[in-house]
mmCIF file with all atom_site columns, C-alpha atoms in Angstrom:
data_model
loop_
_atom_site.group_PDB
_atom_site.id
_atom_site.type_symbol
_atom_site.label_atom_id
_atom_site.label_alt_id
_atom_site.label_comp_id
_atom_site.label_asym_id
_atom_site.label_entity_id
_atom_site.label_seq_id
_atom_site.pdbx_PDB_ins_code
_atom_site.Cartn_x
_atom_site.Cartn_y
_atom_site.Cartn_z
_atom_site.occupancy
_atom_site.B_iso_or_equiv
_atom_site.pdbx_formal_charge
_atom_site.auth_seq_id
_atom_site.auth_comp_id
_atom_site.auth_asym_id
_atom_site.auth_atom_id
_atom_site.pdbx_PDB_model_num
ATOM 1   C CA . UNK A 1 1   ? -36.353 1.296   -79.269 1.00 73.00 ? 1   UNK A CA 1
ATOM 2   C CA . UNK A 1 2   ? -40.315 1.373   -79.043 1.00 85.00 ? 2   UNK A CA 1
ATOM 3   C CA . UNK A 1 3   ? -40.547 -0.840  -76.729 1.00 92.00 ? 3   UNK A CA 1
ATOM 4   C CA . UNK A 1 4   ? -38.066 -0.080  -74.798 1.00 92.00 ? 4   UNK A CA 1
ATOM 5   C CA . UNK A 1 5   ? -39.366 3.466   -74.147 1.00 89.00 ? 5   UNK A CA 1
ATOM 6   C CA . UNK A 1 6   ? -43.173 2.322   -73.512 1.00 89.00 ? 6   UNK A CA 1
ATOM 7   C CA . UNK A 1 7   ? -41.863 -0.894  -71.336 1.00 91.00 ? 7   UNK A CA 1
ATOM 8   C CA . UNK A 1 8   ? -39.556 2.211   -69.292 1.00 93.00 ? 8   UNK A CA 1
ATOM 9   C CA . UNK A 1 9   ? -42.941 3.801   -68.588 1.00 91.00 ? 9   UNK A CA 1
ATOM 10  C CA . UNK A 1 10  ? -44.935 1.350   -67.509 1.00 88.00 ? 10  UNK A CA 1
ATOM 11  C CA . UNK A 1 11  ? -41.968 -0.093  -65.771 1.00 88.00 ? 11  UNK A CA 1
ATOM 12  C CA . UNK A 1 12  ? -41.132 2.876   -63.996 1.00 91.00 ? 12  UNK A CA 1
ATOM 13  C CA . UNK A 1 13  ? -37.290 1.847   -65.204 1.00 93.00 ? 13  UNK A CA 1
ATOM 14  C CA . UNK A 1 14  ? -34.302 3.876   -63.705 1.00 93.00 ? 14  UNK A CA 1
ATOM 15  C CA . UNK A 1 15  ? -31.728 4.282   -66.421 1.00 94.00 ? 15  UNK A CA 1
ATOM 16  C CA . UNK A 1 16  ? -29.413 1.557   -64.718 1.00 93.00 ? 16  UNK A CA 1
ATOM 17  C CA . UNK A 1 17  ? -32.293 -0.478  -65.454 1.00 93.00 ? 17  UNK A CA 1
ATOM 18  C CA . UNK A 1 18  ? -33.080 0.467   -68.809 1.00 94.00 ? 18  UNK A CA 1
ATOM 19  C CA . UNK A 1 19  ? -29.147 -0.277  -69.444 1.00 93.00 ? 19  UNK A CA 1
ATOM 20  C CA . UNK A 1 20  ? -29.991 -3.596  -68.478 1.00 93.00 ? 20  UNK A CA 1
ATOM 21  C CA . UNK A 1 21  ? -33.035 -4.780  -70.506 1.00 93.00 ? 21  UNK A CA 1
ATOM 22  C CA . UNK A 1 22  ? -31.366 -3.254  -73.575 1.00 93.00 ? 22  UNK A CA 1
ATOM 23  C CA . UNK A 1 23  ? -27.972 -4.868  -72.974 1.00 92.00 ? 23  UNK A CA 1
ATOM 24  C CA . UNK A 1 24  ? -29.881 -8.254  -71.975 1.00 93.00 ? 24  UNK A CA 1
ATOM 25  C CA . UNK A 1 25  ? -31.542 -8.203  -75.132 1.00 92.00 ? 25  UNK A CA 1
ATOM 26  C CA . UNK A 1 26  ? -34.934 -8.144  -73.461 1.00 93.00 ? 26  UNK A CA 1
ATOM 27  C CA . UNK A 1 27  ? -37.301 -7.532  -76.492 1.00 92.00 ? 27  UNK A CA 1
ATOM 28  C CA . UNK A 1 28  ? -35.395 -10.539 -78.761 1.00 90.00 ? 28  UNK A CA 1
ATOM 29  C CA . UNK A 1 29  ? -35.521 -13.094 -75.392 1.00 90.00 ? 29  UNK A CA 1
ATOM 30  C CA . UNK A 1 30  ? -39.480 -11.746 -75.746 1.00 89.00 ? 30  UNK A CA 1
ATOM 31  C CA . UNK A 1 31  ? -40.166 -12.224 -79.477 1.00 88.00 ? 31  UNK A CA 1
ATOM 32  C CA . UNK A 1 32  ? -38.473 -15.634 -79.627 1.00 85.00 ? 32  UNK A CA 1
ATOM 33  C CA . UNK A 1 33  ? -41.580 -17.051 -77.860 1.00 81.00 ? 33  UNK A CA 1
ATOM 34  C CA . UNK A 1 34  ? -44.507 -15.375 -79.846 1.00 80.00 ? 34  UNK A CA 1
ATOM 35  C CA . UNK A 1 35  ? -45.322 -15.386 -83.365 1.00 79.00 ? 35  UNK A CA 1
ATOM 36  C CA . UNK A 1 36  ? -45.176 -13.020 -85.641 1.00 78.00 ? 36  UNK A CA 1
ATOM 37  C CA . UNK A 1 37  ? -48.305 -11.029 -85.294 1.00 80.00 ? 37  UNK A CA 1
ATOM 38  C CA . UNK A 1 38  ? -47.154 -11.066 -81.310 1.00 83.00 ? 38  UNK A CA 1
ATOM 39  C CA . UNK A 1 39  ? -43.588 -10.143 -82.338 1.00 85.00 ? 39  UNK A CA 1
ATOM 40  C CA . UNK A 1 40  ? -45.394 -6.752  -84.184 1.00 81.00 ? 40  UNK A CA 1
ATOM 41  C CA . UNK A 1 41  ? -47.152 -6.457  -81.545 1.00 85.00 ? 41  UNK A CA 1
ATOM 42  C CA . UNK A 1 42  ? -44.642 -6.497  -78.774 1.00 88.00 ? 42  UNK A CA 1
ATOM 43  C CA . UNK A 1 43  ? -42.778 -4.202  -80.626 1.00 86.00 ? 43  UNK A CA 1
ATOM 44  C CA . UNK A 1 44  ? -45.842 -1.532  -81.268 1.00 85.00 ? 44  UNK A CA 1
ATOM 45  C CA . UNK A 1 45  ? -47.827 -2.034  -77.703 1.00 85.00 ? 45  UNK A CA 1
ATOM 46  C CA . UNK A 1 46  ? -45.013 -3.125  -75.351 1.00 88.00 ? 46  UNK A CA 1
ATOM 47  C CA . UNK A 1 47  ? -45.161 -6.429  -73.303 1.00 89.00 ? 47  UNK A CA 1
ATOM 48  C CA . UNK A 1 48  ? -48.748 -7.385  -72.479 1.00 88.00 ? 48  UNK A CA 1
ATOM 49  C CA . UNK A 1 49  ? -49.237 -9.939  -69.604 1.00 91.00 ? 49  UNK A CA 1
ATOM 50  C CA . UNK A 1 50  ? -51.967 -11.677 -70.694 1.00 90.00 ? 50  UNK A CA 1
ATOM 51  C CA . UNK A 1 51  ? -51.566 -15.291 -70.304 1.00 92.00 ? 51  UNK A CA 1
ATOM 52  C CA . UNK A 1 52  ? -49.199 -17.438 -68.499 1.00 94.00 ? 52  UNK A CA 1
ATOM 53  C CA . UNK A 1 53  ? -46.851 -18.106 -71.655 1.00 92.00 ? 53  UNK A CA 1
ATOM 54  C CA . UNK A 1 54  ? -46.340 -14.149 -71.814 1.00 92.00 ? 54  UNK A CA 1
ATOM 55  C CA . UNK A 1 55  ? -44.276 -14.308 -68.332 1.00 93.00 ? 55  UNK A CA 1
ATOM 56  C CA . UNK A 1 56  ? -42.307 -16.542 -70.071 1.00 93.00 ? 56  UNK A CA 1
ATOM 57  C CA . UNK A 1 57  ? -38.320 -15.565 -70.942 1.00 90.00 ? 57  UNK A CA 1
ATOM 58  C CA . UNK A 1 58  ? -36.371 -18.041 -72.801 1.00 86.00 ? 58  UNK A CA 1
ATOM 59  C CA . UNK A 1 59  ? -33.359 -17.542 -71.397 1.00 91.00 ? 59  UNK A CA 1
ATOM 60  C CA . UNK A 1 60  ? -33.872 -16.053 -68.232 1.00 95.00 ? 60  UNK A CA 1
ATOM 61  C CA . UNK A 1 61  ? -30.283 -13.758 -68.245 1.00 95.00 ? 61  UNK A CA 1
ATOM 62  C CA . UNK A 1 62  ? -29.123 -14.312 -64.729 1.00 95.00 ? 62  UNK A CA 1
ATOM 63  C CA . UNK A 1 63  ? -25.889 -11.680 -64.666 1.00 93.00 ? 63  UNK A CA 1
ATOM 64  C CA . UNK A 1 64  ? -26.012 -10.341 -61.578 1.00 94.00 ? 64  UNK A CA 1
ATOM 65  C CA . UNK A 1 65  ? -25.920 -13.152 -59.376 1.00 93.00 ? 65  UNK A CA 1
ATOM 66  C CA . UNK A 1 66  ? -21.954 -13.308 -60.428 1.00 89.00 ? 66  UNK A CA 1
ATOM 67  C CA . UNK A 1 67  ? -21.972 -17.158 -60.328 1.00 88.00 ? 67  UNK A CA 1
ATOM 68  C CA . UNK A 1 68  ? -18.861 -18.571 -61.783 1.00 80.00 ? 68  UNK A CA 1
ATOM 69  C CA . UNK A 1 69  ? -19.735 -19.576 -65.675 1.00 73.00 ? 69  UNK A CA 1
ATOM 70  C CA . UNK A 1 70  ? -17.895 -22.203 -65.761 1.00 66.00 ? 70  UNK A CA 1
ATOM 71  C CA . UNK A 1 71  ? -16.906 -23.575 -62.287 1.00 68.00 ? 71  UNK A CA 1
ATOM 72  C CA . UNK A 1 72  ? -19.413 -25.939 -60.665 1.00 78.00 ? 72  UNK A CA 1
ATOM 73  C CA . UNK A 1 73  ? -21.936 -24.232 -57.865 1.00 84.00 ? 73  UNK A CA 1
ATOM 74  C CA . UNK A 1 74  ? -24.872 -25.928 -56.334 1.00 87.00 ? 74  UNK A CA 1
ATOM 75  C CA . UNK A 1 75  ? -28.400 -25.448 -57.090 1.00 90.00 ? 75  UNK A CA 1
ATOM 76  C CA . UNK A 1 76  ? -28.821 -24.037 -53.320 1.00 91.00 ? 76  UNK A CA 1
ATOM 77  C CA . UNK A 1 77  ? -25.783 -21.231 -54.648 1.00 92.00 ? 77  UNK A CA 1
ATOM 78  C CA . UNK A 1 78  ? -28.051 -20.159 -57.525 1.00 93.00 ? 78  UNK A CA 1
ATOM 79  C CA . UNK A 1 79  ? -30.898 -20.103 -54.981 1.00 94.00 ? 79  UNK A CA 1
ATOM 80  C CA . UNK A 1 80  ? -29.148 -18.060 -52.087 1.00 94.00 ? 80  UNK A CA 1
ATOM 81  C CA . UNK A 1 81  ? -27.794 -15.357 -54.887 1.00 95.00 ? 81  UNK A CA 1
ATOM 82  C CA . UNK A 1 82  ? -31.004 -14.815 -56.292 1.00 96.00 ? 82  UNK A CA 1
ATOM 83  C CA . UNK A 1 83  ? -32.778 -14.575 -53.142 1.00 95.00 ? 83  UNK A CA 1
ATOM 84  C CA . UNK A 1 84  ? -29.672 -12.350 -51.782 1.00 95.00 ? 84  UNK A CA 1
ATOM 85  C CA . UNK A 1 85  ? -30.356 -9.630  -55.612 1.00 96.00 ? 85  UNK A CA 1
ATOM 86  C CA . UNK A 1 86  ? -34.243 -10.428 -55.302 1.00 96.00 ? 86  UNK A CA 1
ATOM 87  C CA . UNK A 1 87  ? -34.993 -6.891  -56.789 1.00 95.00 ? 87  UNK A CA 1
ATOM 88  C CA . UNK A 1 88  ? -33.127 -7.555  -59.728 1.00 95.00 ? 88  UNK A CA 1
ATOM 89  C CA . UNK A 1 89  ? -34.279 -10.786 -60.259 1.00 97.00 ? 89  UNK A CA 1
ATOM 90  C CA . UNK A 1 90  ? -37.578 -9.349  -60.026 1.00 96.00 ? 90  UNK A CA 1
ATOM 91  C CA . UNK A 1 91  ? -36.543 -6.932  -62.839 1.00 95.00 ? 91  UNK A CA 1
ATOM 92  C CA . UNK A 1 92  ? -35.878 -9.784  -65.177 1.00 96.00 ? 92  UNK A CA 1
ATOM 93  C CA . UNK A 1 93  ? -39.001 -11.914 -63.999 1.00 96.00 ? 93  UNK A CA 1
ATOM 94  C CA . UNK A 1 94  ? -41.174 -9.414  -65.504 1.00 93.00 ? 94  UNK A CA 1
ATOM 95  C CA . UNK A 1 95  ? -44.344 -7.212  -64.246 1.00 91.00 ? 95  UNK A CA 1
ATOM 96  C CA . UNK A 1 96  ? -46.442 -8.450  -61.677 1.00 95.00 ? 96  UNK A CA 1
ATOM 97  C CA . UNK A 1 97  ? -44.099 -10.751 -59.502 1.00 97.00 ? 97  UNK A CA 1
ATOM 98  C CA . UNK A 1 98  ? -43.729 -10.769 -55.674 1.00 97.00 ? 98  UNK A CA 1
ATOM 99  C CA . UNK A 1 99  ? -41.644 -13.076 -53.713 1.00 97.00 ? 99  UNK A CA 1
ATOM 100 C CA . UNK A 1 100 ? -43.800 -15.224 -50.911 1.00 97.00 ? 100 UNK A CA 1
ATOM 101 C CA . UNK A 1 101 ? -40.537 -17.395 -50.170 1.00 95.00 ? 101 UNK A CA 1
ATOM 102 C CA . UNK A 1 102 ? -37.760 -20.090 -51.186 1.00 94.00 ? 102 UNK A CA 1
ATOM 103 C CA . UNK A 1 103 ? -37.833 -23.648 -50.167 1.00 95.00 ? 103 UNK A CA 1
ATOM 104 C CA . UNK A 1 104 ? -41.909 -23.531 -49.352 1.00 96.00 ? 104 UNK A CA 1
ATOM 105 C CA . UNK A 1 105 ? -42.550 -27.349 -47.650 1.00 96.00 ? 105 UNK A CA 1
ATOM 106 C CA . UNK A 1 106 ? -45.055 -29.407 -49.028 1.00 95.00 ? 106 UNK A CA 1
ATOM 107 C CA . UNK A 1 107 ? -46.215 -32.418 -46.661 1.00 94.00 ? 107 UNK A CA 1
ATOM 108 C CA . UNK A 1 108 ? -47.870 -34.917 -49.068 1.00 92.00 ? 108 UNK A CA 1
ATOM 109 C CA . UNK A 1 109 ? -48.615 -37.841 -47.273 1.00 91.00 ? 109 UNK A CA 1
ATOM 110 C CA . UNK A 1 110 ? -45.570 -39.399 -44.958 1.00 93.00 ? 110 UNK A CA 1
ATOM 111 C CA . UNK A 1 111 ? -43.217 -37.441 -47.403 1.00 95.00 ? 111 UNK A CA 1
ATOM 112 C CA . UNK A 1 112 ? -41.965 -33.445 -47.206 1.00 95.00 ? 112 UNK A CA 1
ATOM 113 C CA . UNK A 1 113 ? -41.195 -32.040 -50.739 1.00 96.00 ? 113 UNK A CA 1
ATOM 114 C CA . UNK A 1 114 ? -39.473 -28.342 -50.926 1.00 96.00 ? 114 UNK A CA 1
ATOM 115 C CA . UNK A 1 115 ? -40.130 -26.250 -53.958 1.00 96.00 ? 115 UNK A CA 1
ATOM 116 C CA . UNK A 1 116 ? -37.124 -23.465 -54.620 1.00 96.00 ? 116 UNK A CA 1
ATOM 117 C CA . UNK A 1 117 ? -38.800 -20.412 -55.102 1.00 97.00 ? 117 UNK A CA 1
ATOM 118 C CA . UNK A 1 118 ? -42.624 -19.121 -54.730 1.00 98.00 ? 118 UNK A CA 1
ATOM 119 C CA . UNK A 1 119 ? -44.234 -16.362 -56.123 1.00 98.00 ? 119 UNK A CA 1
ATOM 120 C CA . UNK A 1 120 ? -47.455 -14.351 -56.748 1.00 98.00 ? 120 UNK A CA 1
ATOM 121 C CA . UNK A 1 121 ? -48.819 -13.075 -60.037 1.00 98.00 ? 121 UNK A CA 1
ATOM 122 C CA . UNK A 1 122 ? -50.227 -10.074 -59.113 1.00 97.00 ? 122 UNK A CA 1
ATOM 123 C CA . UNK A 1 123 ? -51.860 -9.200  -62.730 1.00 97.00 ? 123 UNK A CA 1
ATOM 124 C CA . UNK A 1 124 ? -52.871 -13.298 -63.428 1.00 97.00 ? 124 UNK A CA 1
ATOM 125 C CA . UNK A 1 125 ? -54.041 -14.011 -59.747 1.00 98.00 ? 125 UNK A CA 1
ATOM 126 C CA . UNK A 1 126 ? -51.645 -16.931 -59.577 1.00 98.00 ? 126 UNK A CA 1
ATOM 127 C CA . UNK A 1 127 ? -49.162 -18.651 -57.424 1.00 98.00 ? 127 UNK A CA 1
ATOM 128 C CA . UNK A 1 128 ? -46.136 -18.858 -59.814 1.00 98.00 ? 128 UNK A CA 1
ATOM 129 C CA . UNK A 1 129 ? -43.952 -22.109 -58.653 1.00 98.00 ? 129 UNK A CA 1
ATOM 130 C CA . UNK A 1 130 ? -39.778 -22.309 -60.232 1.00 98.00 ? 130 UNK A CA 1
ATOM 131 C CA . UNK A 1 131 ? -37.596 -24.815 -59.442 1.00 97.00 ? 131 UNK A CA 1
ATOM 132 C CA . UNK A 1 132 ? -33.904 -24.594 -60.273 1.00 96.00 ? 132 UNK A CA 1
ATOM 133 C CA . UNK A 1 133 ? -31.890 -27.162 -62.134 1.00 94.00 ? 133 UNK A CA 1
ATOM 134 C CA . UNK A 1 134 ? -28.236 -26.601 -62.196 1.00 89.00 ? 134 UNK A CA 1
ATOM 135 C CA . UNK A 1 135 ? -27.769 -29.031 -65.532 1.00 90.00 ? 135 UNK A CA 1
ATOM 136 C CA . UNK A 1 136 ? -29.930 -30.122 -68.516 1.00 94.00 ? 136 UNK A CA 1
ATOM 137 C CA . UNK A 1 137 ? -33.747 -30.072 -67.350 1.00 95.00 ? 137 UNK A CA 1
ATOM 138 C CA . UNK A 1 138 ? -35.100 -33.778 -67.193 1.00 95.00 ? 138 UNK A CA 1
ATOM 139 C CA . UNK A 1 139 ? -38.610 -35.176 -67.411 1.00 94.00 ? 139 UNK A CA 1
ATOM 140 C CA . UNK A 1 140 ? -38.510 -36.086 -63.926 1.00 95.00 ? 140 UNK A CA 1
ATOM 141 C CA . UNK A 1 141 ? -38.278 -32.553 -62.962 1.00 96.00 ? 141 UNK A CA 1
ATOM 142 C CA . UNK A 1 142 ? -41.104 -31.818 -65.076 1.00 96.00 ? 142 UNK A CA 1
ATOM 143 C CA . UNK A 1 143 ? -42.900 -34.834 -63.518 1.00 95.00 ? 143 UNK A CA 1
ATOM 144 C CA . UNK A 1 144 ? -41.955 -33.272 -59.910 1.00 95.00 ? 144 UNK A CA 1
ATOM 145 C CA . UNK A 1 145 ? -43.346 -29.843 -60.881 1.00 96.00 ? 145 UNK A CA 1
ATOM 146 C CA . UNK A 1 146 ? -46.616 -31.285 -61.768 1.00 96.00 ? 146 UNK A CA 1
ATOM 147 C CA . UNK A 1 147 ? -46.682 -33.161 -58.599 1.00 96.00 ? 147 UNK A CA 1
ATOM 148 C CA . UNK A 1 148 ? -45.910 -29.369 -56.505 1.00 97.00 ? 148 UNK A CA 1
ATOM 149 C CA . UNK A 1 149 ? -48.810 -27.663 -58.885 1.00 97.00 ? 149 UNK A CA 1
ATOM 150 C CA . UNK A 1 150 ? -51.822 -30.140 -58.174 1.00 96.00 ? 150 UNK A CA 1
ATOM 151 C CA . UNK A 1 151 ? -50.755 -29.683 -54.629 1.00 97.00 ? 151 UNK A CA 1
ATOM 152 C CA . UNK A 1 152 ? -51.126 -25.831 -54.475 1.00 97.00 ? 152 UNK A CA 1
ATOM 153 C CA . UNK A 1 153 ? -54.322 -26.306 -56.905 1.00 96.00 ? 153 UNK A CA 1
ATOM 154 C CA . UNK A 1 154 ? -55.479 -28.624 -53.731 1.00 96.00 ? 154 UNK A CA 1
ATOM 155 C CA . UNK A 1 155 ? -54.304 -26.947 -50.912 1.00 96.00 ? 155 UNK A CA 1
ATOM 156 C CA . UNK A 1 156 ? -53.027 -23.459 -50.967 1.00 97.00 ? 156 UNK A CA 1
ATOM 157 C CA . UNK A 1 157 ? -54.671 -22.082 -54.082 1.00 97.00 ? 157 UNK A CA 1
ATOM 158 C CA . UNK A 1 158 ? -57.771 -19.588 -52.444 1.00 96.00 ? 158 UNK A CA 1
ATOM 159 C CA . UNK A 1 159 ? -61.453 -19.953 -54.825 1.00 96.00 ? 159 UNK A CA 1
ATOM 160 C CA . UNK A 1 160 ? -60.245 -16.616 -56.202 1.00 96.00 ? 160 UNK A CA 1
ATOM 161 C CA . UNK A 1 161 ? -57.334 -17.757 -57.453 1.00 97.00 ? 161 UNK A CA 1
ATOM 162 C CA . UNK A 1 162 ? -56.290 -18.763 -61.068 1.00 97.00 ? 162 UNK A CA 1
ATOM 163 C CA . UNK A 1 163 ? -54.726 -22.164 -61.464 1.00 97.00 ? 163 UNK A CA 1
ATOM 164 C CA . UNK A 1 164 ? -50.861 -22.276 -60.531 1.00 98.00 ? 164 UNK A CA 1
ATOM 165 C CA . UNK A 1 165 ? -47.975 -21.705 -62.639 1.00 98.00 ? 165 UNK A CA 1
ATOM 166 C CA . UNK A 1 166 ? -44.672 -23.852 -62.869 1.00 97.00 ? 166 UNK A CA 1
ATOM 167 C CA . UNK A 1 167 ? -41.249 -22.932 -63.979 1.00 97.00 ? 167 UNK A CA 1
ATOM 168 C CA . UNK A 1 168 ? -38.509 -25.411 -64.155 1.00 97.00 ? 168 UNK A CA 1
ATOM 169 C CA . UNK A 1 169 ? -35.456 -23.560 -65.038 1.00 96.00 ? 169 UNK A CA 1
ATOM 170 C CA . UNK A 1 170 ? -32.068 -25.301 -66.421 1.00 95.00 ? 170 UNK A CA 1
ATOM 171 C CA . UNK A 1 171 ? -28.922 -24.453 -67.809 1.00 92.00 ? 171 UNK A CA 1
ATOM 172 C CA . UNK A 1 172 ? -30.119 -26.932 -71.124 1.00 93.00 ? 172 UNK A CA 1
ATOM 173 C CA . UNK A 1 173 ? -33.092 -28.273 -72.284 1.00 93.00 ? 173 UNK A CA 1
ATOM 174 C CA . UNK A 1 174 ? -33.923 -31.285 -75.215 1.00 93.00 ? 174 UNK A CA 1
ATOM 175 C CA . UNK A 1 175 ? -36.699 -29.402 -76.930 1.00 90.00 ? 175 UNK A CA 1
ATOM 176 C CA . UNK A 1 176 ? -38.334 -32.422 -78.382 1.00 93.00 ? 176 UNK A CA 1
ATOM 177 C CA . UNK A 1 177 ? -38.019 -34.197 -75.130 1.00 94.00 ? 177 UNK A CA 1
ATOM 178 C CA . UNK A 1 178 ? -39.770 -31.243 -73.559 1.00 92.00 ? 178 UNK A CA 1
ATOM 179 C CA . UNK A 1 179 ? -42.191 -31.545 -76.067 1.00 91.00 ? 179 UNK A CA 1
ATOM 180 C CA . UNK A 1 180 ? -43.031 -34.717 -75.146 1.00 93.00 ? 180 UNK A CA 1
ATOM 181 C CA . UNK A 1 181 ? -42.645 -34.473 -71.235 1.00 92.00 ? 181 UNK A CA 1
ATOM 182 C CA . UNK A 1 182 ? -45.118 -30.942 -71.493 1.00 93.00 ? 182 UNK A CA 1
ATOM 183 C CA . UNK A 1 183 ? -47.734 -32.882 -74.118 1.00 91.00 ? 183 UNK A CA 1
ATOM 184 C CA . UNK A 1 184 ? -51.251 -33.254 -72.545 1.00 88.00 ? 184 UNK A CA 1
ATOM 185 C CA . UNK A 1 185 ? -50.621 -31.601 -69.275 1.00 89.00 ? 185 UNK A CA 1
ATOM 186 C CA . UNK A 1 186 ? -53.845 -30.098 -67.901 1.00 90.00 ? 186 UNK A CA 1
ATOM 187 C CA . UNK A 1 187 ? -51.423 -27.634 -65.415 1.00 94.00 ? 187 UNK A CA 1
ATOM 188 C CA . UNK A 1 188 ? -49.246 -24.578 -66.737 1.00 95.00 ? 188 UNK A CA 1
ATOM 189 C CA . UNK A 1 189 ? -45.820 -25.770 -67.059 1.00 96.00 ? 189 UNK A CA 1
ATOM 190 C CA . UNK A 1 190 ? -42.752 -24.480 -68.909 1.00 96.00 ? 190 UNK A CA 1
ATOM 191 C CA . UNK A 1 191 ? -39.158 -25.204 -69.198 1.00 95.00 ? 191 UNK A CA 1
ATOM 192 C CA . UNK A 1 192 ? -36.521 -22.635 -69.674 1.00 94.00 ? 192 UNK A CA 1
ATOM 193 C CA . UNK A 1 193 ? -33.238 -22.042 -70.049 1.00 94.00 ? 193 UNK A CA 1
ATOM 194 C CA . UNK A 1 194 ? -31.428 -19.653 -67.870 1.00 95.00 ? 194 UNK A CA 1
ATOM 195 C CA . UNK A 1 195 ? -27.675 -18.047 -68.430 1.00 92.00 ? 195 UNK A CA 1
ATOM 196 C CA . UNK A 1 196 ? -25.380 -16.772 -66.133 1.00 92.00 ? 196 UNK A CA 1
ATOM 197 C CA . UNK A 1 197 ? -24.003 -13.957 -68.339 1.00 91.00 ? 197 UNK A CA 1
ATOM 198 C CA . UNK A 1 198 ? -25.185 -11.746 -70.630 1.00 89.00 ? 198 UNK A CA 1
ATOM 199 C CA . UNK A 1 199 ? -26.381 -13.358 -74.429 1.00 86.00 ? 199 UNK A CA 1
ATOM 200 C CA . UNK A 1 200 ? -25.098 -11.457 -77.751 1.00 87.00 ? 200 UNK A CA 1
ATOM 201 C CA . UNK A 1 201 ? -27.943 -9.390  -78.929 1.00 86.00 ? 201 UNK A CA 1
ATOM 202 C CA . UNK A 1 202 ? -26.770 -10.395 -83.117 1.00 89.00 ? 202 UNK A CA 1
ATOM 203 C CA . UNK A 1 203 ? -27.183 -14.290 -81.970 1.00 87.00 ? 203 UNK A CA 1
ATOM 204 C CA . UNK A 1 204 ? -30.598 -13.427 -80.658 1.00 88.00 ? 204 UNK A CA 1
ATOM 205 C CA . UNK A 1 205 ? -31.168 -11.527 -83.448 1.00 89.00 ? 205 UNK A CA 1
ATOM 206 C CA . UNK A 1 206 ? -30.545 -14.098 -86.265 1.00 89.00 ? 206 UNK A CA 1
ATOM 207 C CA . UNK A 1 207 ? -32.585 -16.576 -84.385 1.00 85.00 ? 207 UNK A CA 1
ATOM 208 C CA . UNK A 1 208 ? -35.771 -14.622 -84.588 1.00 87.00 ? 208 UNK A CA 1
ATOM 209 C CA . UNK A 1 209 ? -35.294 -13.535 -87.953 1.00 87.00 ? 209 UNK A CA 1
ATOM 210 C CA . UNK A 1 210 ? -34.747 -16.698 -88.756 1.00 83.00 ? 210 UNK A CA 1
ATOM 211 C CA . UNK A 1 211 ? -38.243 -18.028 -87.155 1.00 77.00 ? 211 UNK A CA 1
ATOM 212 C CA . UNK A 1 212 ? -40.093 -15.309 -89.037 1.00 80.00 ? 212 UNK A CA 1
ATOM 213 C CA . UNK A 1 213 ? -38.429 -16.470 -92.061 1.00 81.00 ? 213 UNK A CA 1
ATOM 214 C CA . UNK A 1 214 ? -39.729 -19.826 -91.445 1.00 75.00 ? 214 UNK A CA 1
ATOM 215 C CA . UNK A 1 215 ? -43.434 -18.592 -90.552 1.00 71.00 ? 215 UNK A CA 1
ATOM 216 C CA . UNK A 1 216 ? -43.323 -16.603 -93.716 1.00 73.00 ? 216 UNK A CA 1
ATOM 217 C CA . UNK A 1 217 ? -42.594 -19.509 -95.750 1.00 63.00 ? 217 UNK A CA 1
ATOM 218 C CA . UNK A 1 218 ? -45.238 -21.597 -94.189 1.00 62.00 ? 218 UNK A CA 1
#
């Protein structure tokens, strides 16, 4: 509960929100995607933005846009219900986000390209690019992204600015196919998962202690 009550502080957390970040399992989403030095850490400090893999949540728990689970929607659904509970999607995105705007045009040439949703970093100095994938995340998206970051790096991105950011977020990702799609790329690009309800905290639990395990073993 550490964490919780320096991250409420820093936060500025009501206790609705504090409900949430505790019920959405906010600290395990966290540690699953540091080590475990960072996972002490987290848990002593708080969350420290630092880099662009600490903005990183994997899954993103997306709740409140009340989406059907298992019913089909459209990517532009997902869009329009995040855009329509922006301040609690910018609960979940973390410290330091503010919206610019969804479906920002891109002319590259003879062709227009539309990236879901921008943001800016306010602590990294960054644009921060996501694109939504209603299904499995493909290396084409991941090819697509990179195409929408050297853009901004080219033309939108001021001298003061750090380099872009790019989330592609999917219901499923192949992990060793993301390995090989990320390998070698001189942007900042992830791939997440996101959920539409809200994950059991014992299943995020056992995975973690189950990677420390494994990094005490190595």
């Amino acid at each position: 509960m550490q964490f919780y009550y320096k991250e409420a502080i820093k936060e500025g957390w009501k206790v609705r929100e504090l409900r949430r970040q505790i019920k959405s399992a906010l600290f395990q989403r966290l540690a699953l995607s540091t080590d475990k030095a960072g996972v002490l850490a987290l848990a002593n400090e708080g969350h420290q933005v630092l880099t662009p893999q600490d903005i990183i949540r994997d899954p993103y728990v997306l709740e409140f846009t009340g989406l059907p689970i298992k019913k089909r929607y459209k990517e532009s659904d997902l869009e329009t219900a995040l855009k329509a509970n922006m301040e609690q999607f910018l609960l979940e995105l973390g410290r330091g986000f503010a919206f610019i705007g969804r479906q920002y045009i891109m002319q590259i040439g003879s062709r227009r390209f539309k990236v879901d949703m921008v943001f800016y970093h306010c602590i990294l100095k960054c644009y921060v690019l996501i694109d939504l994938k209603r299904a499995e995340i493909k290396h084409g998206d991941i090819g697509q992204m990179n195409l929408y970051l050297n853009y901004f790096k080219t033309e939108i991105c001021q001298p003061d600015d750090n380099p872009p950011i790019g989330i592609v977020l999917g219901t499923k990702k192949d992990e060793l196919l993301m390995e090989y799609a990320l390998q070698d790329n001189a942007n900042q690009l992830f791939a997440a998962k996101y959920q539409l309800y809200l994950p059991k905290r014992e299943e995020l639990q056992a995975q973690l202690d189950k990677l420390l395990e494994m990094e005490n073993l190595s």
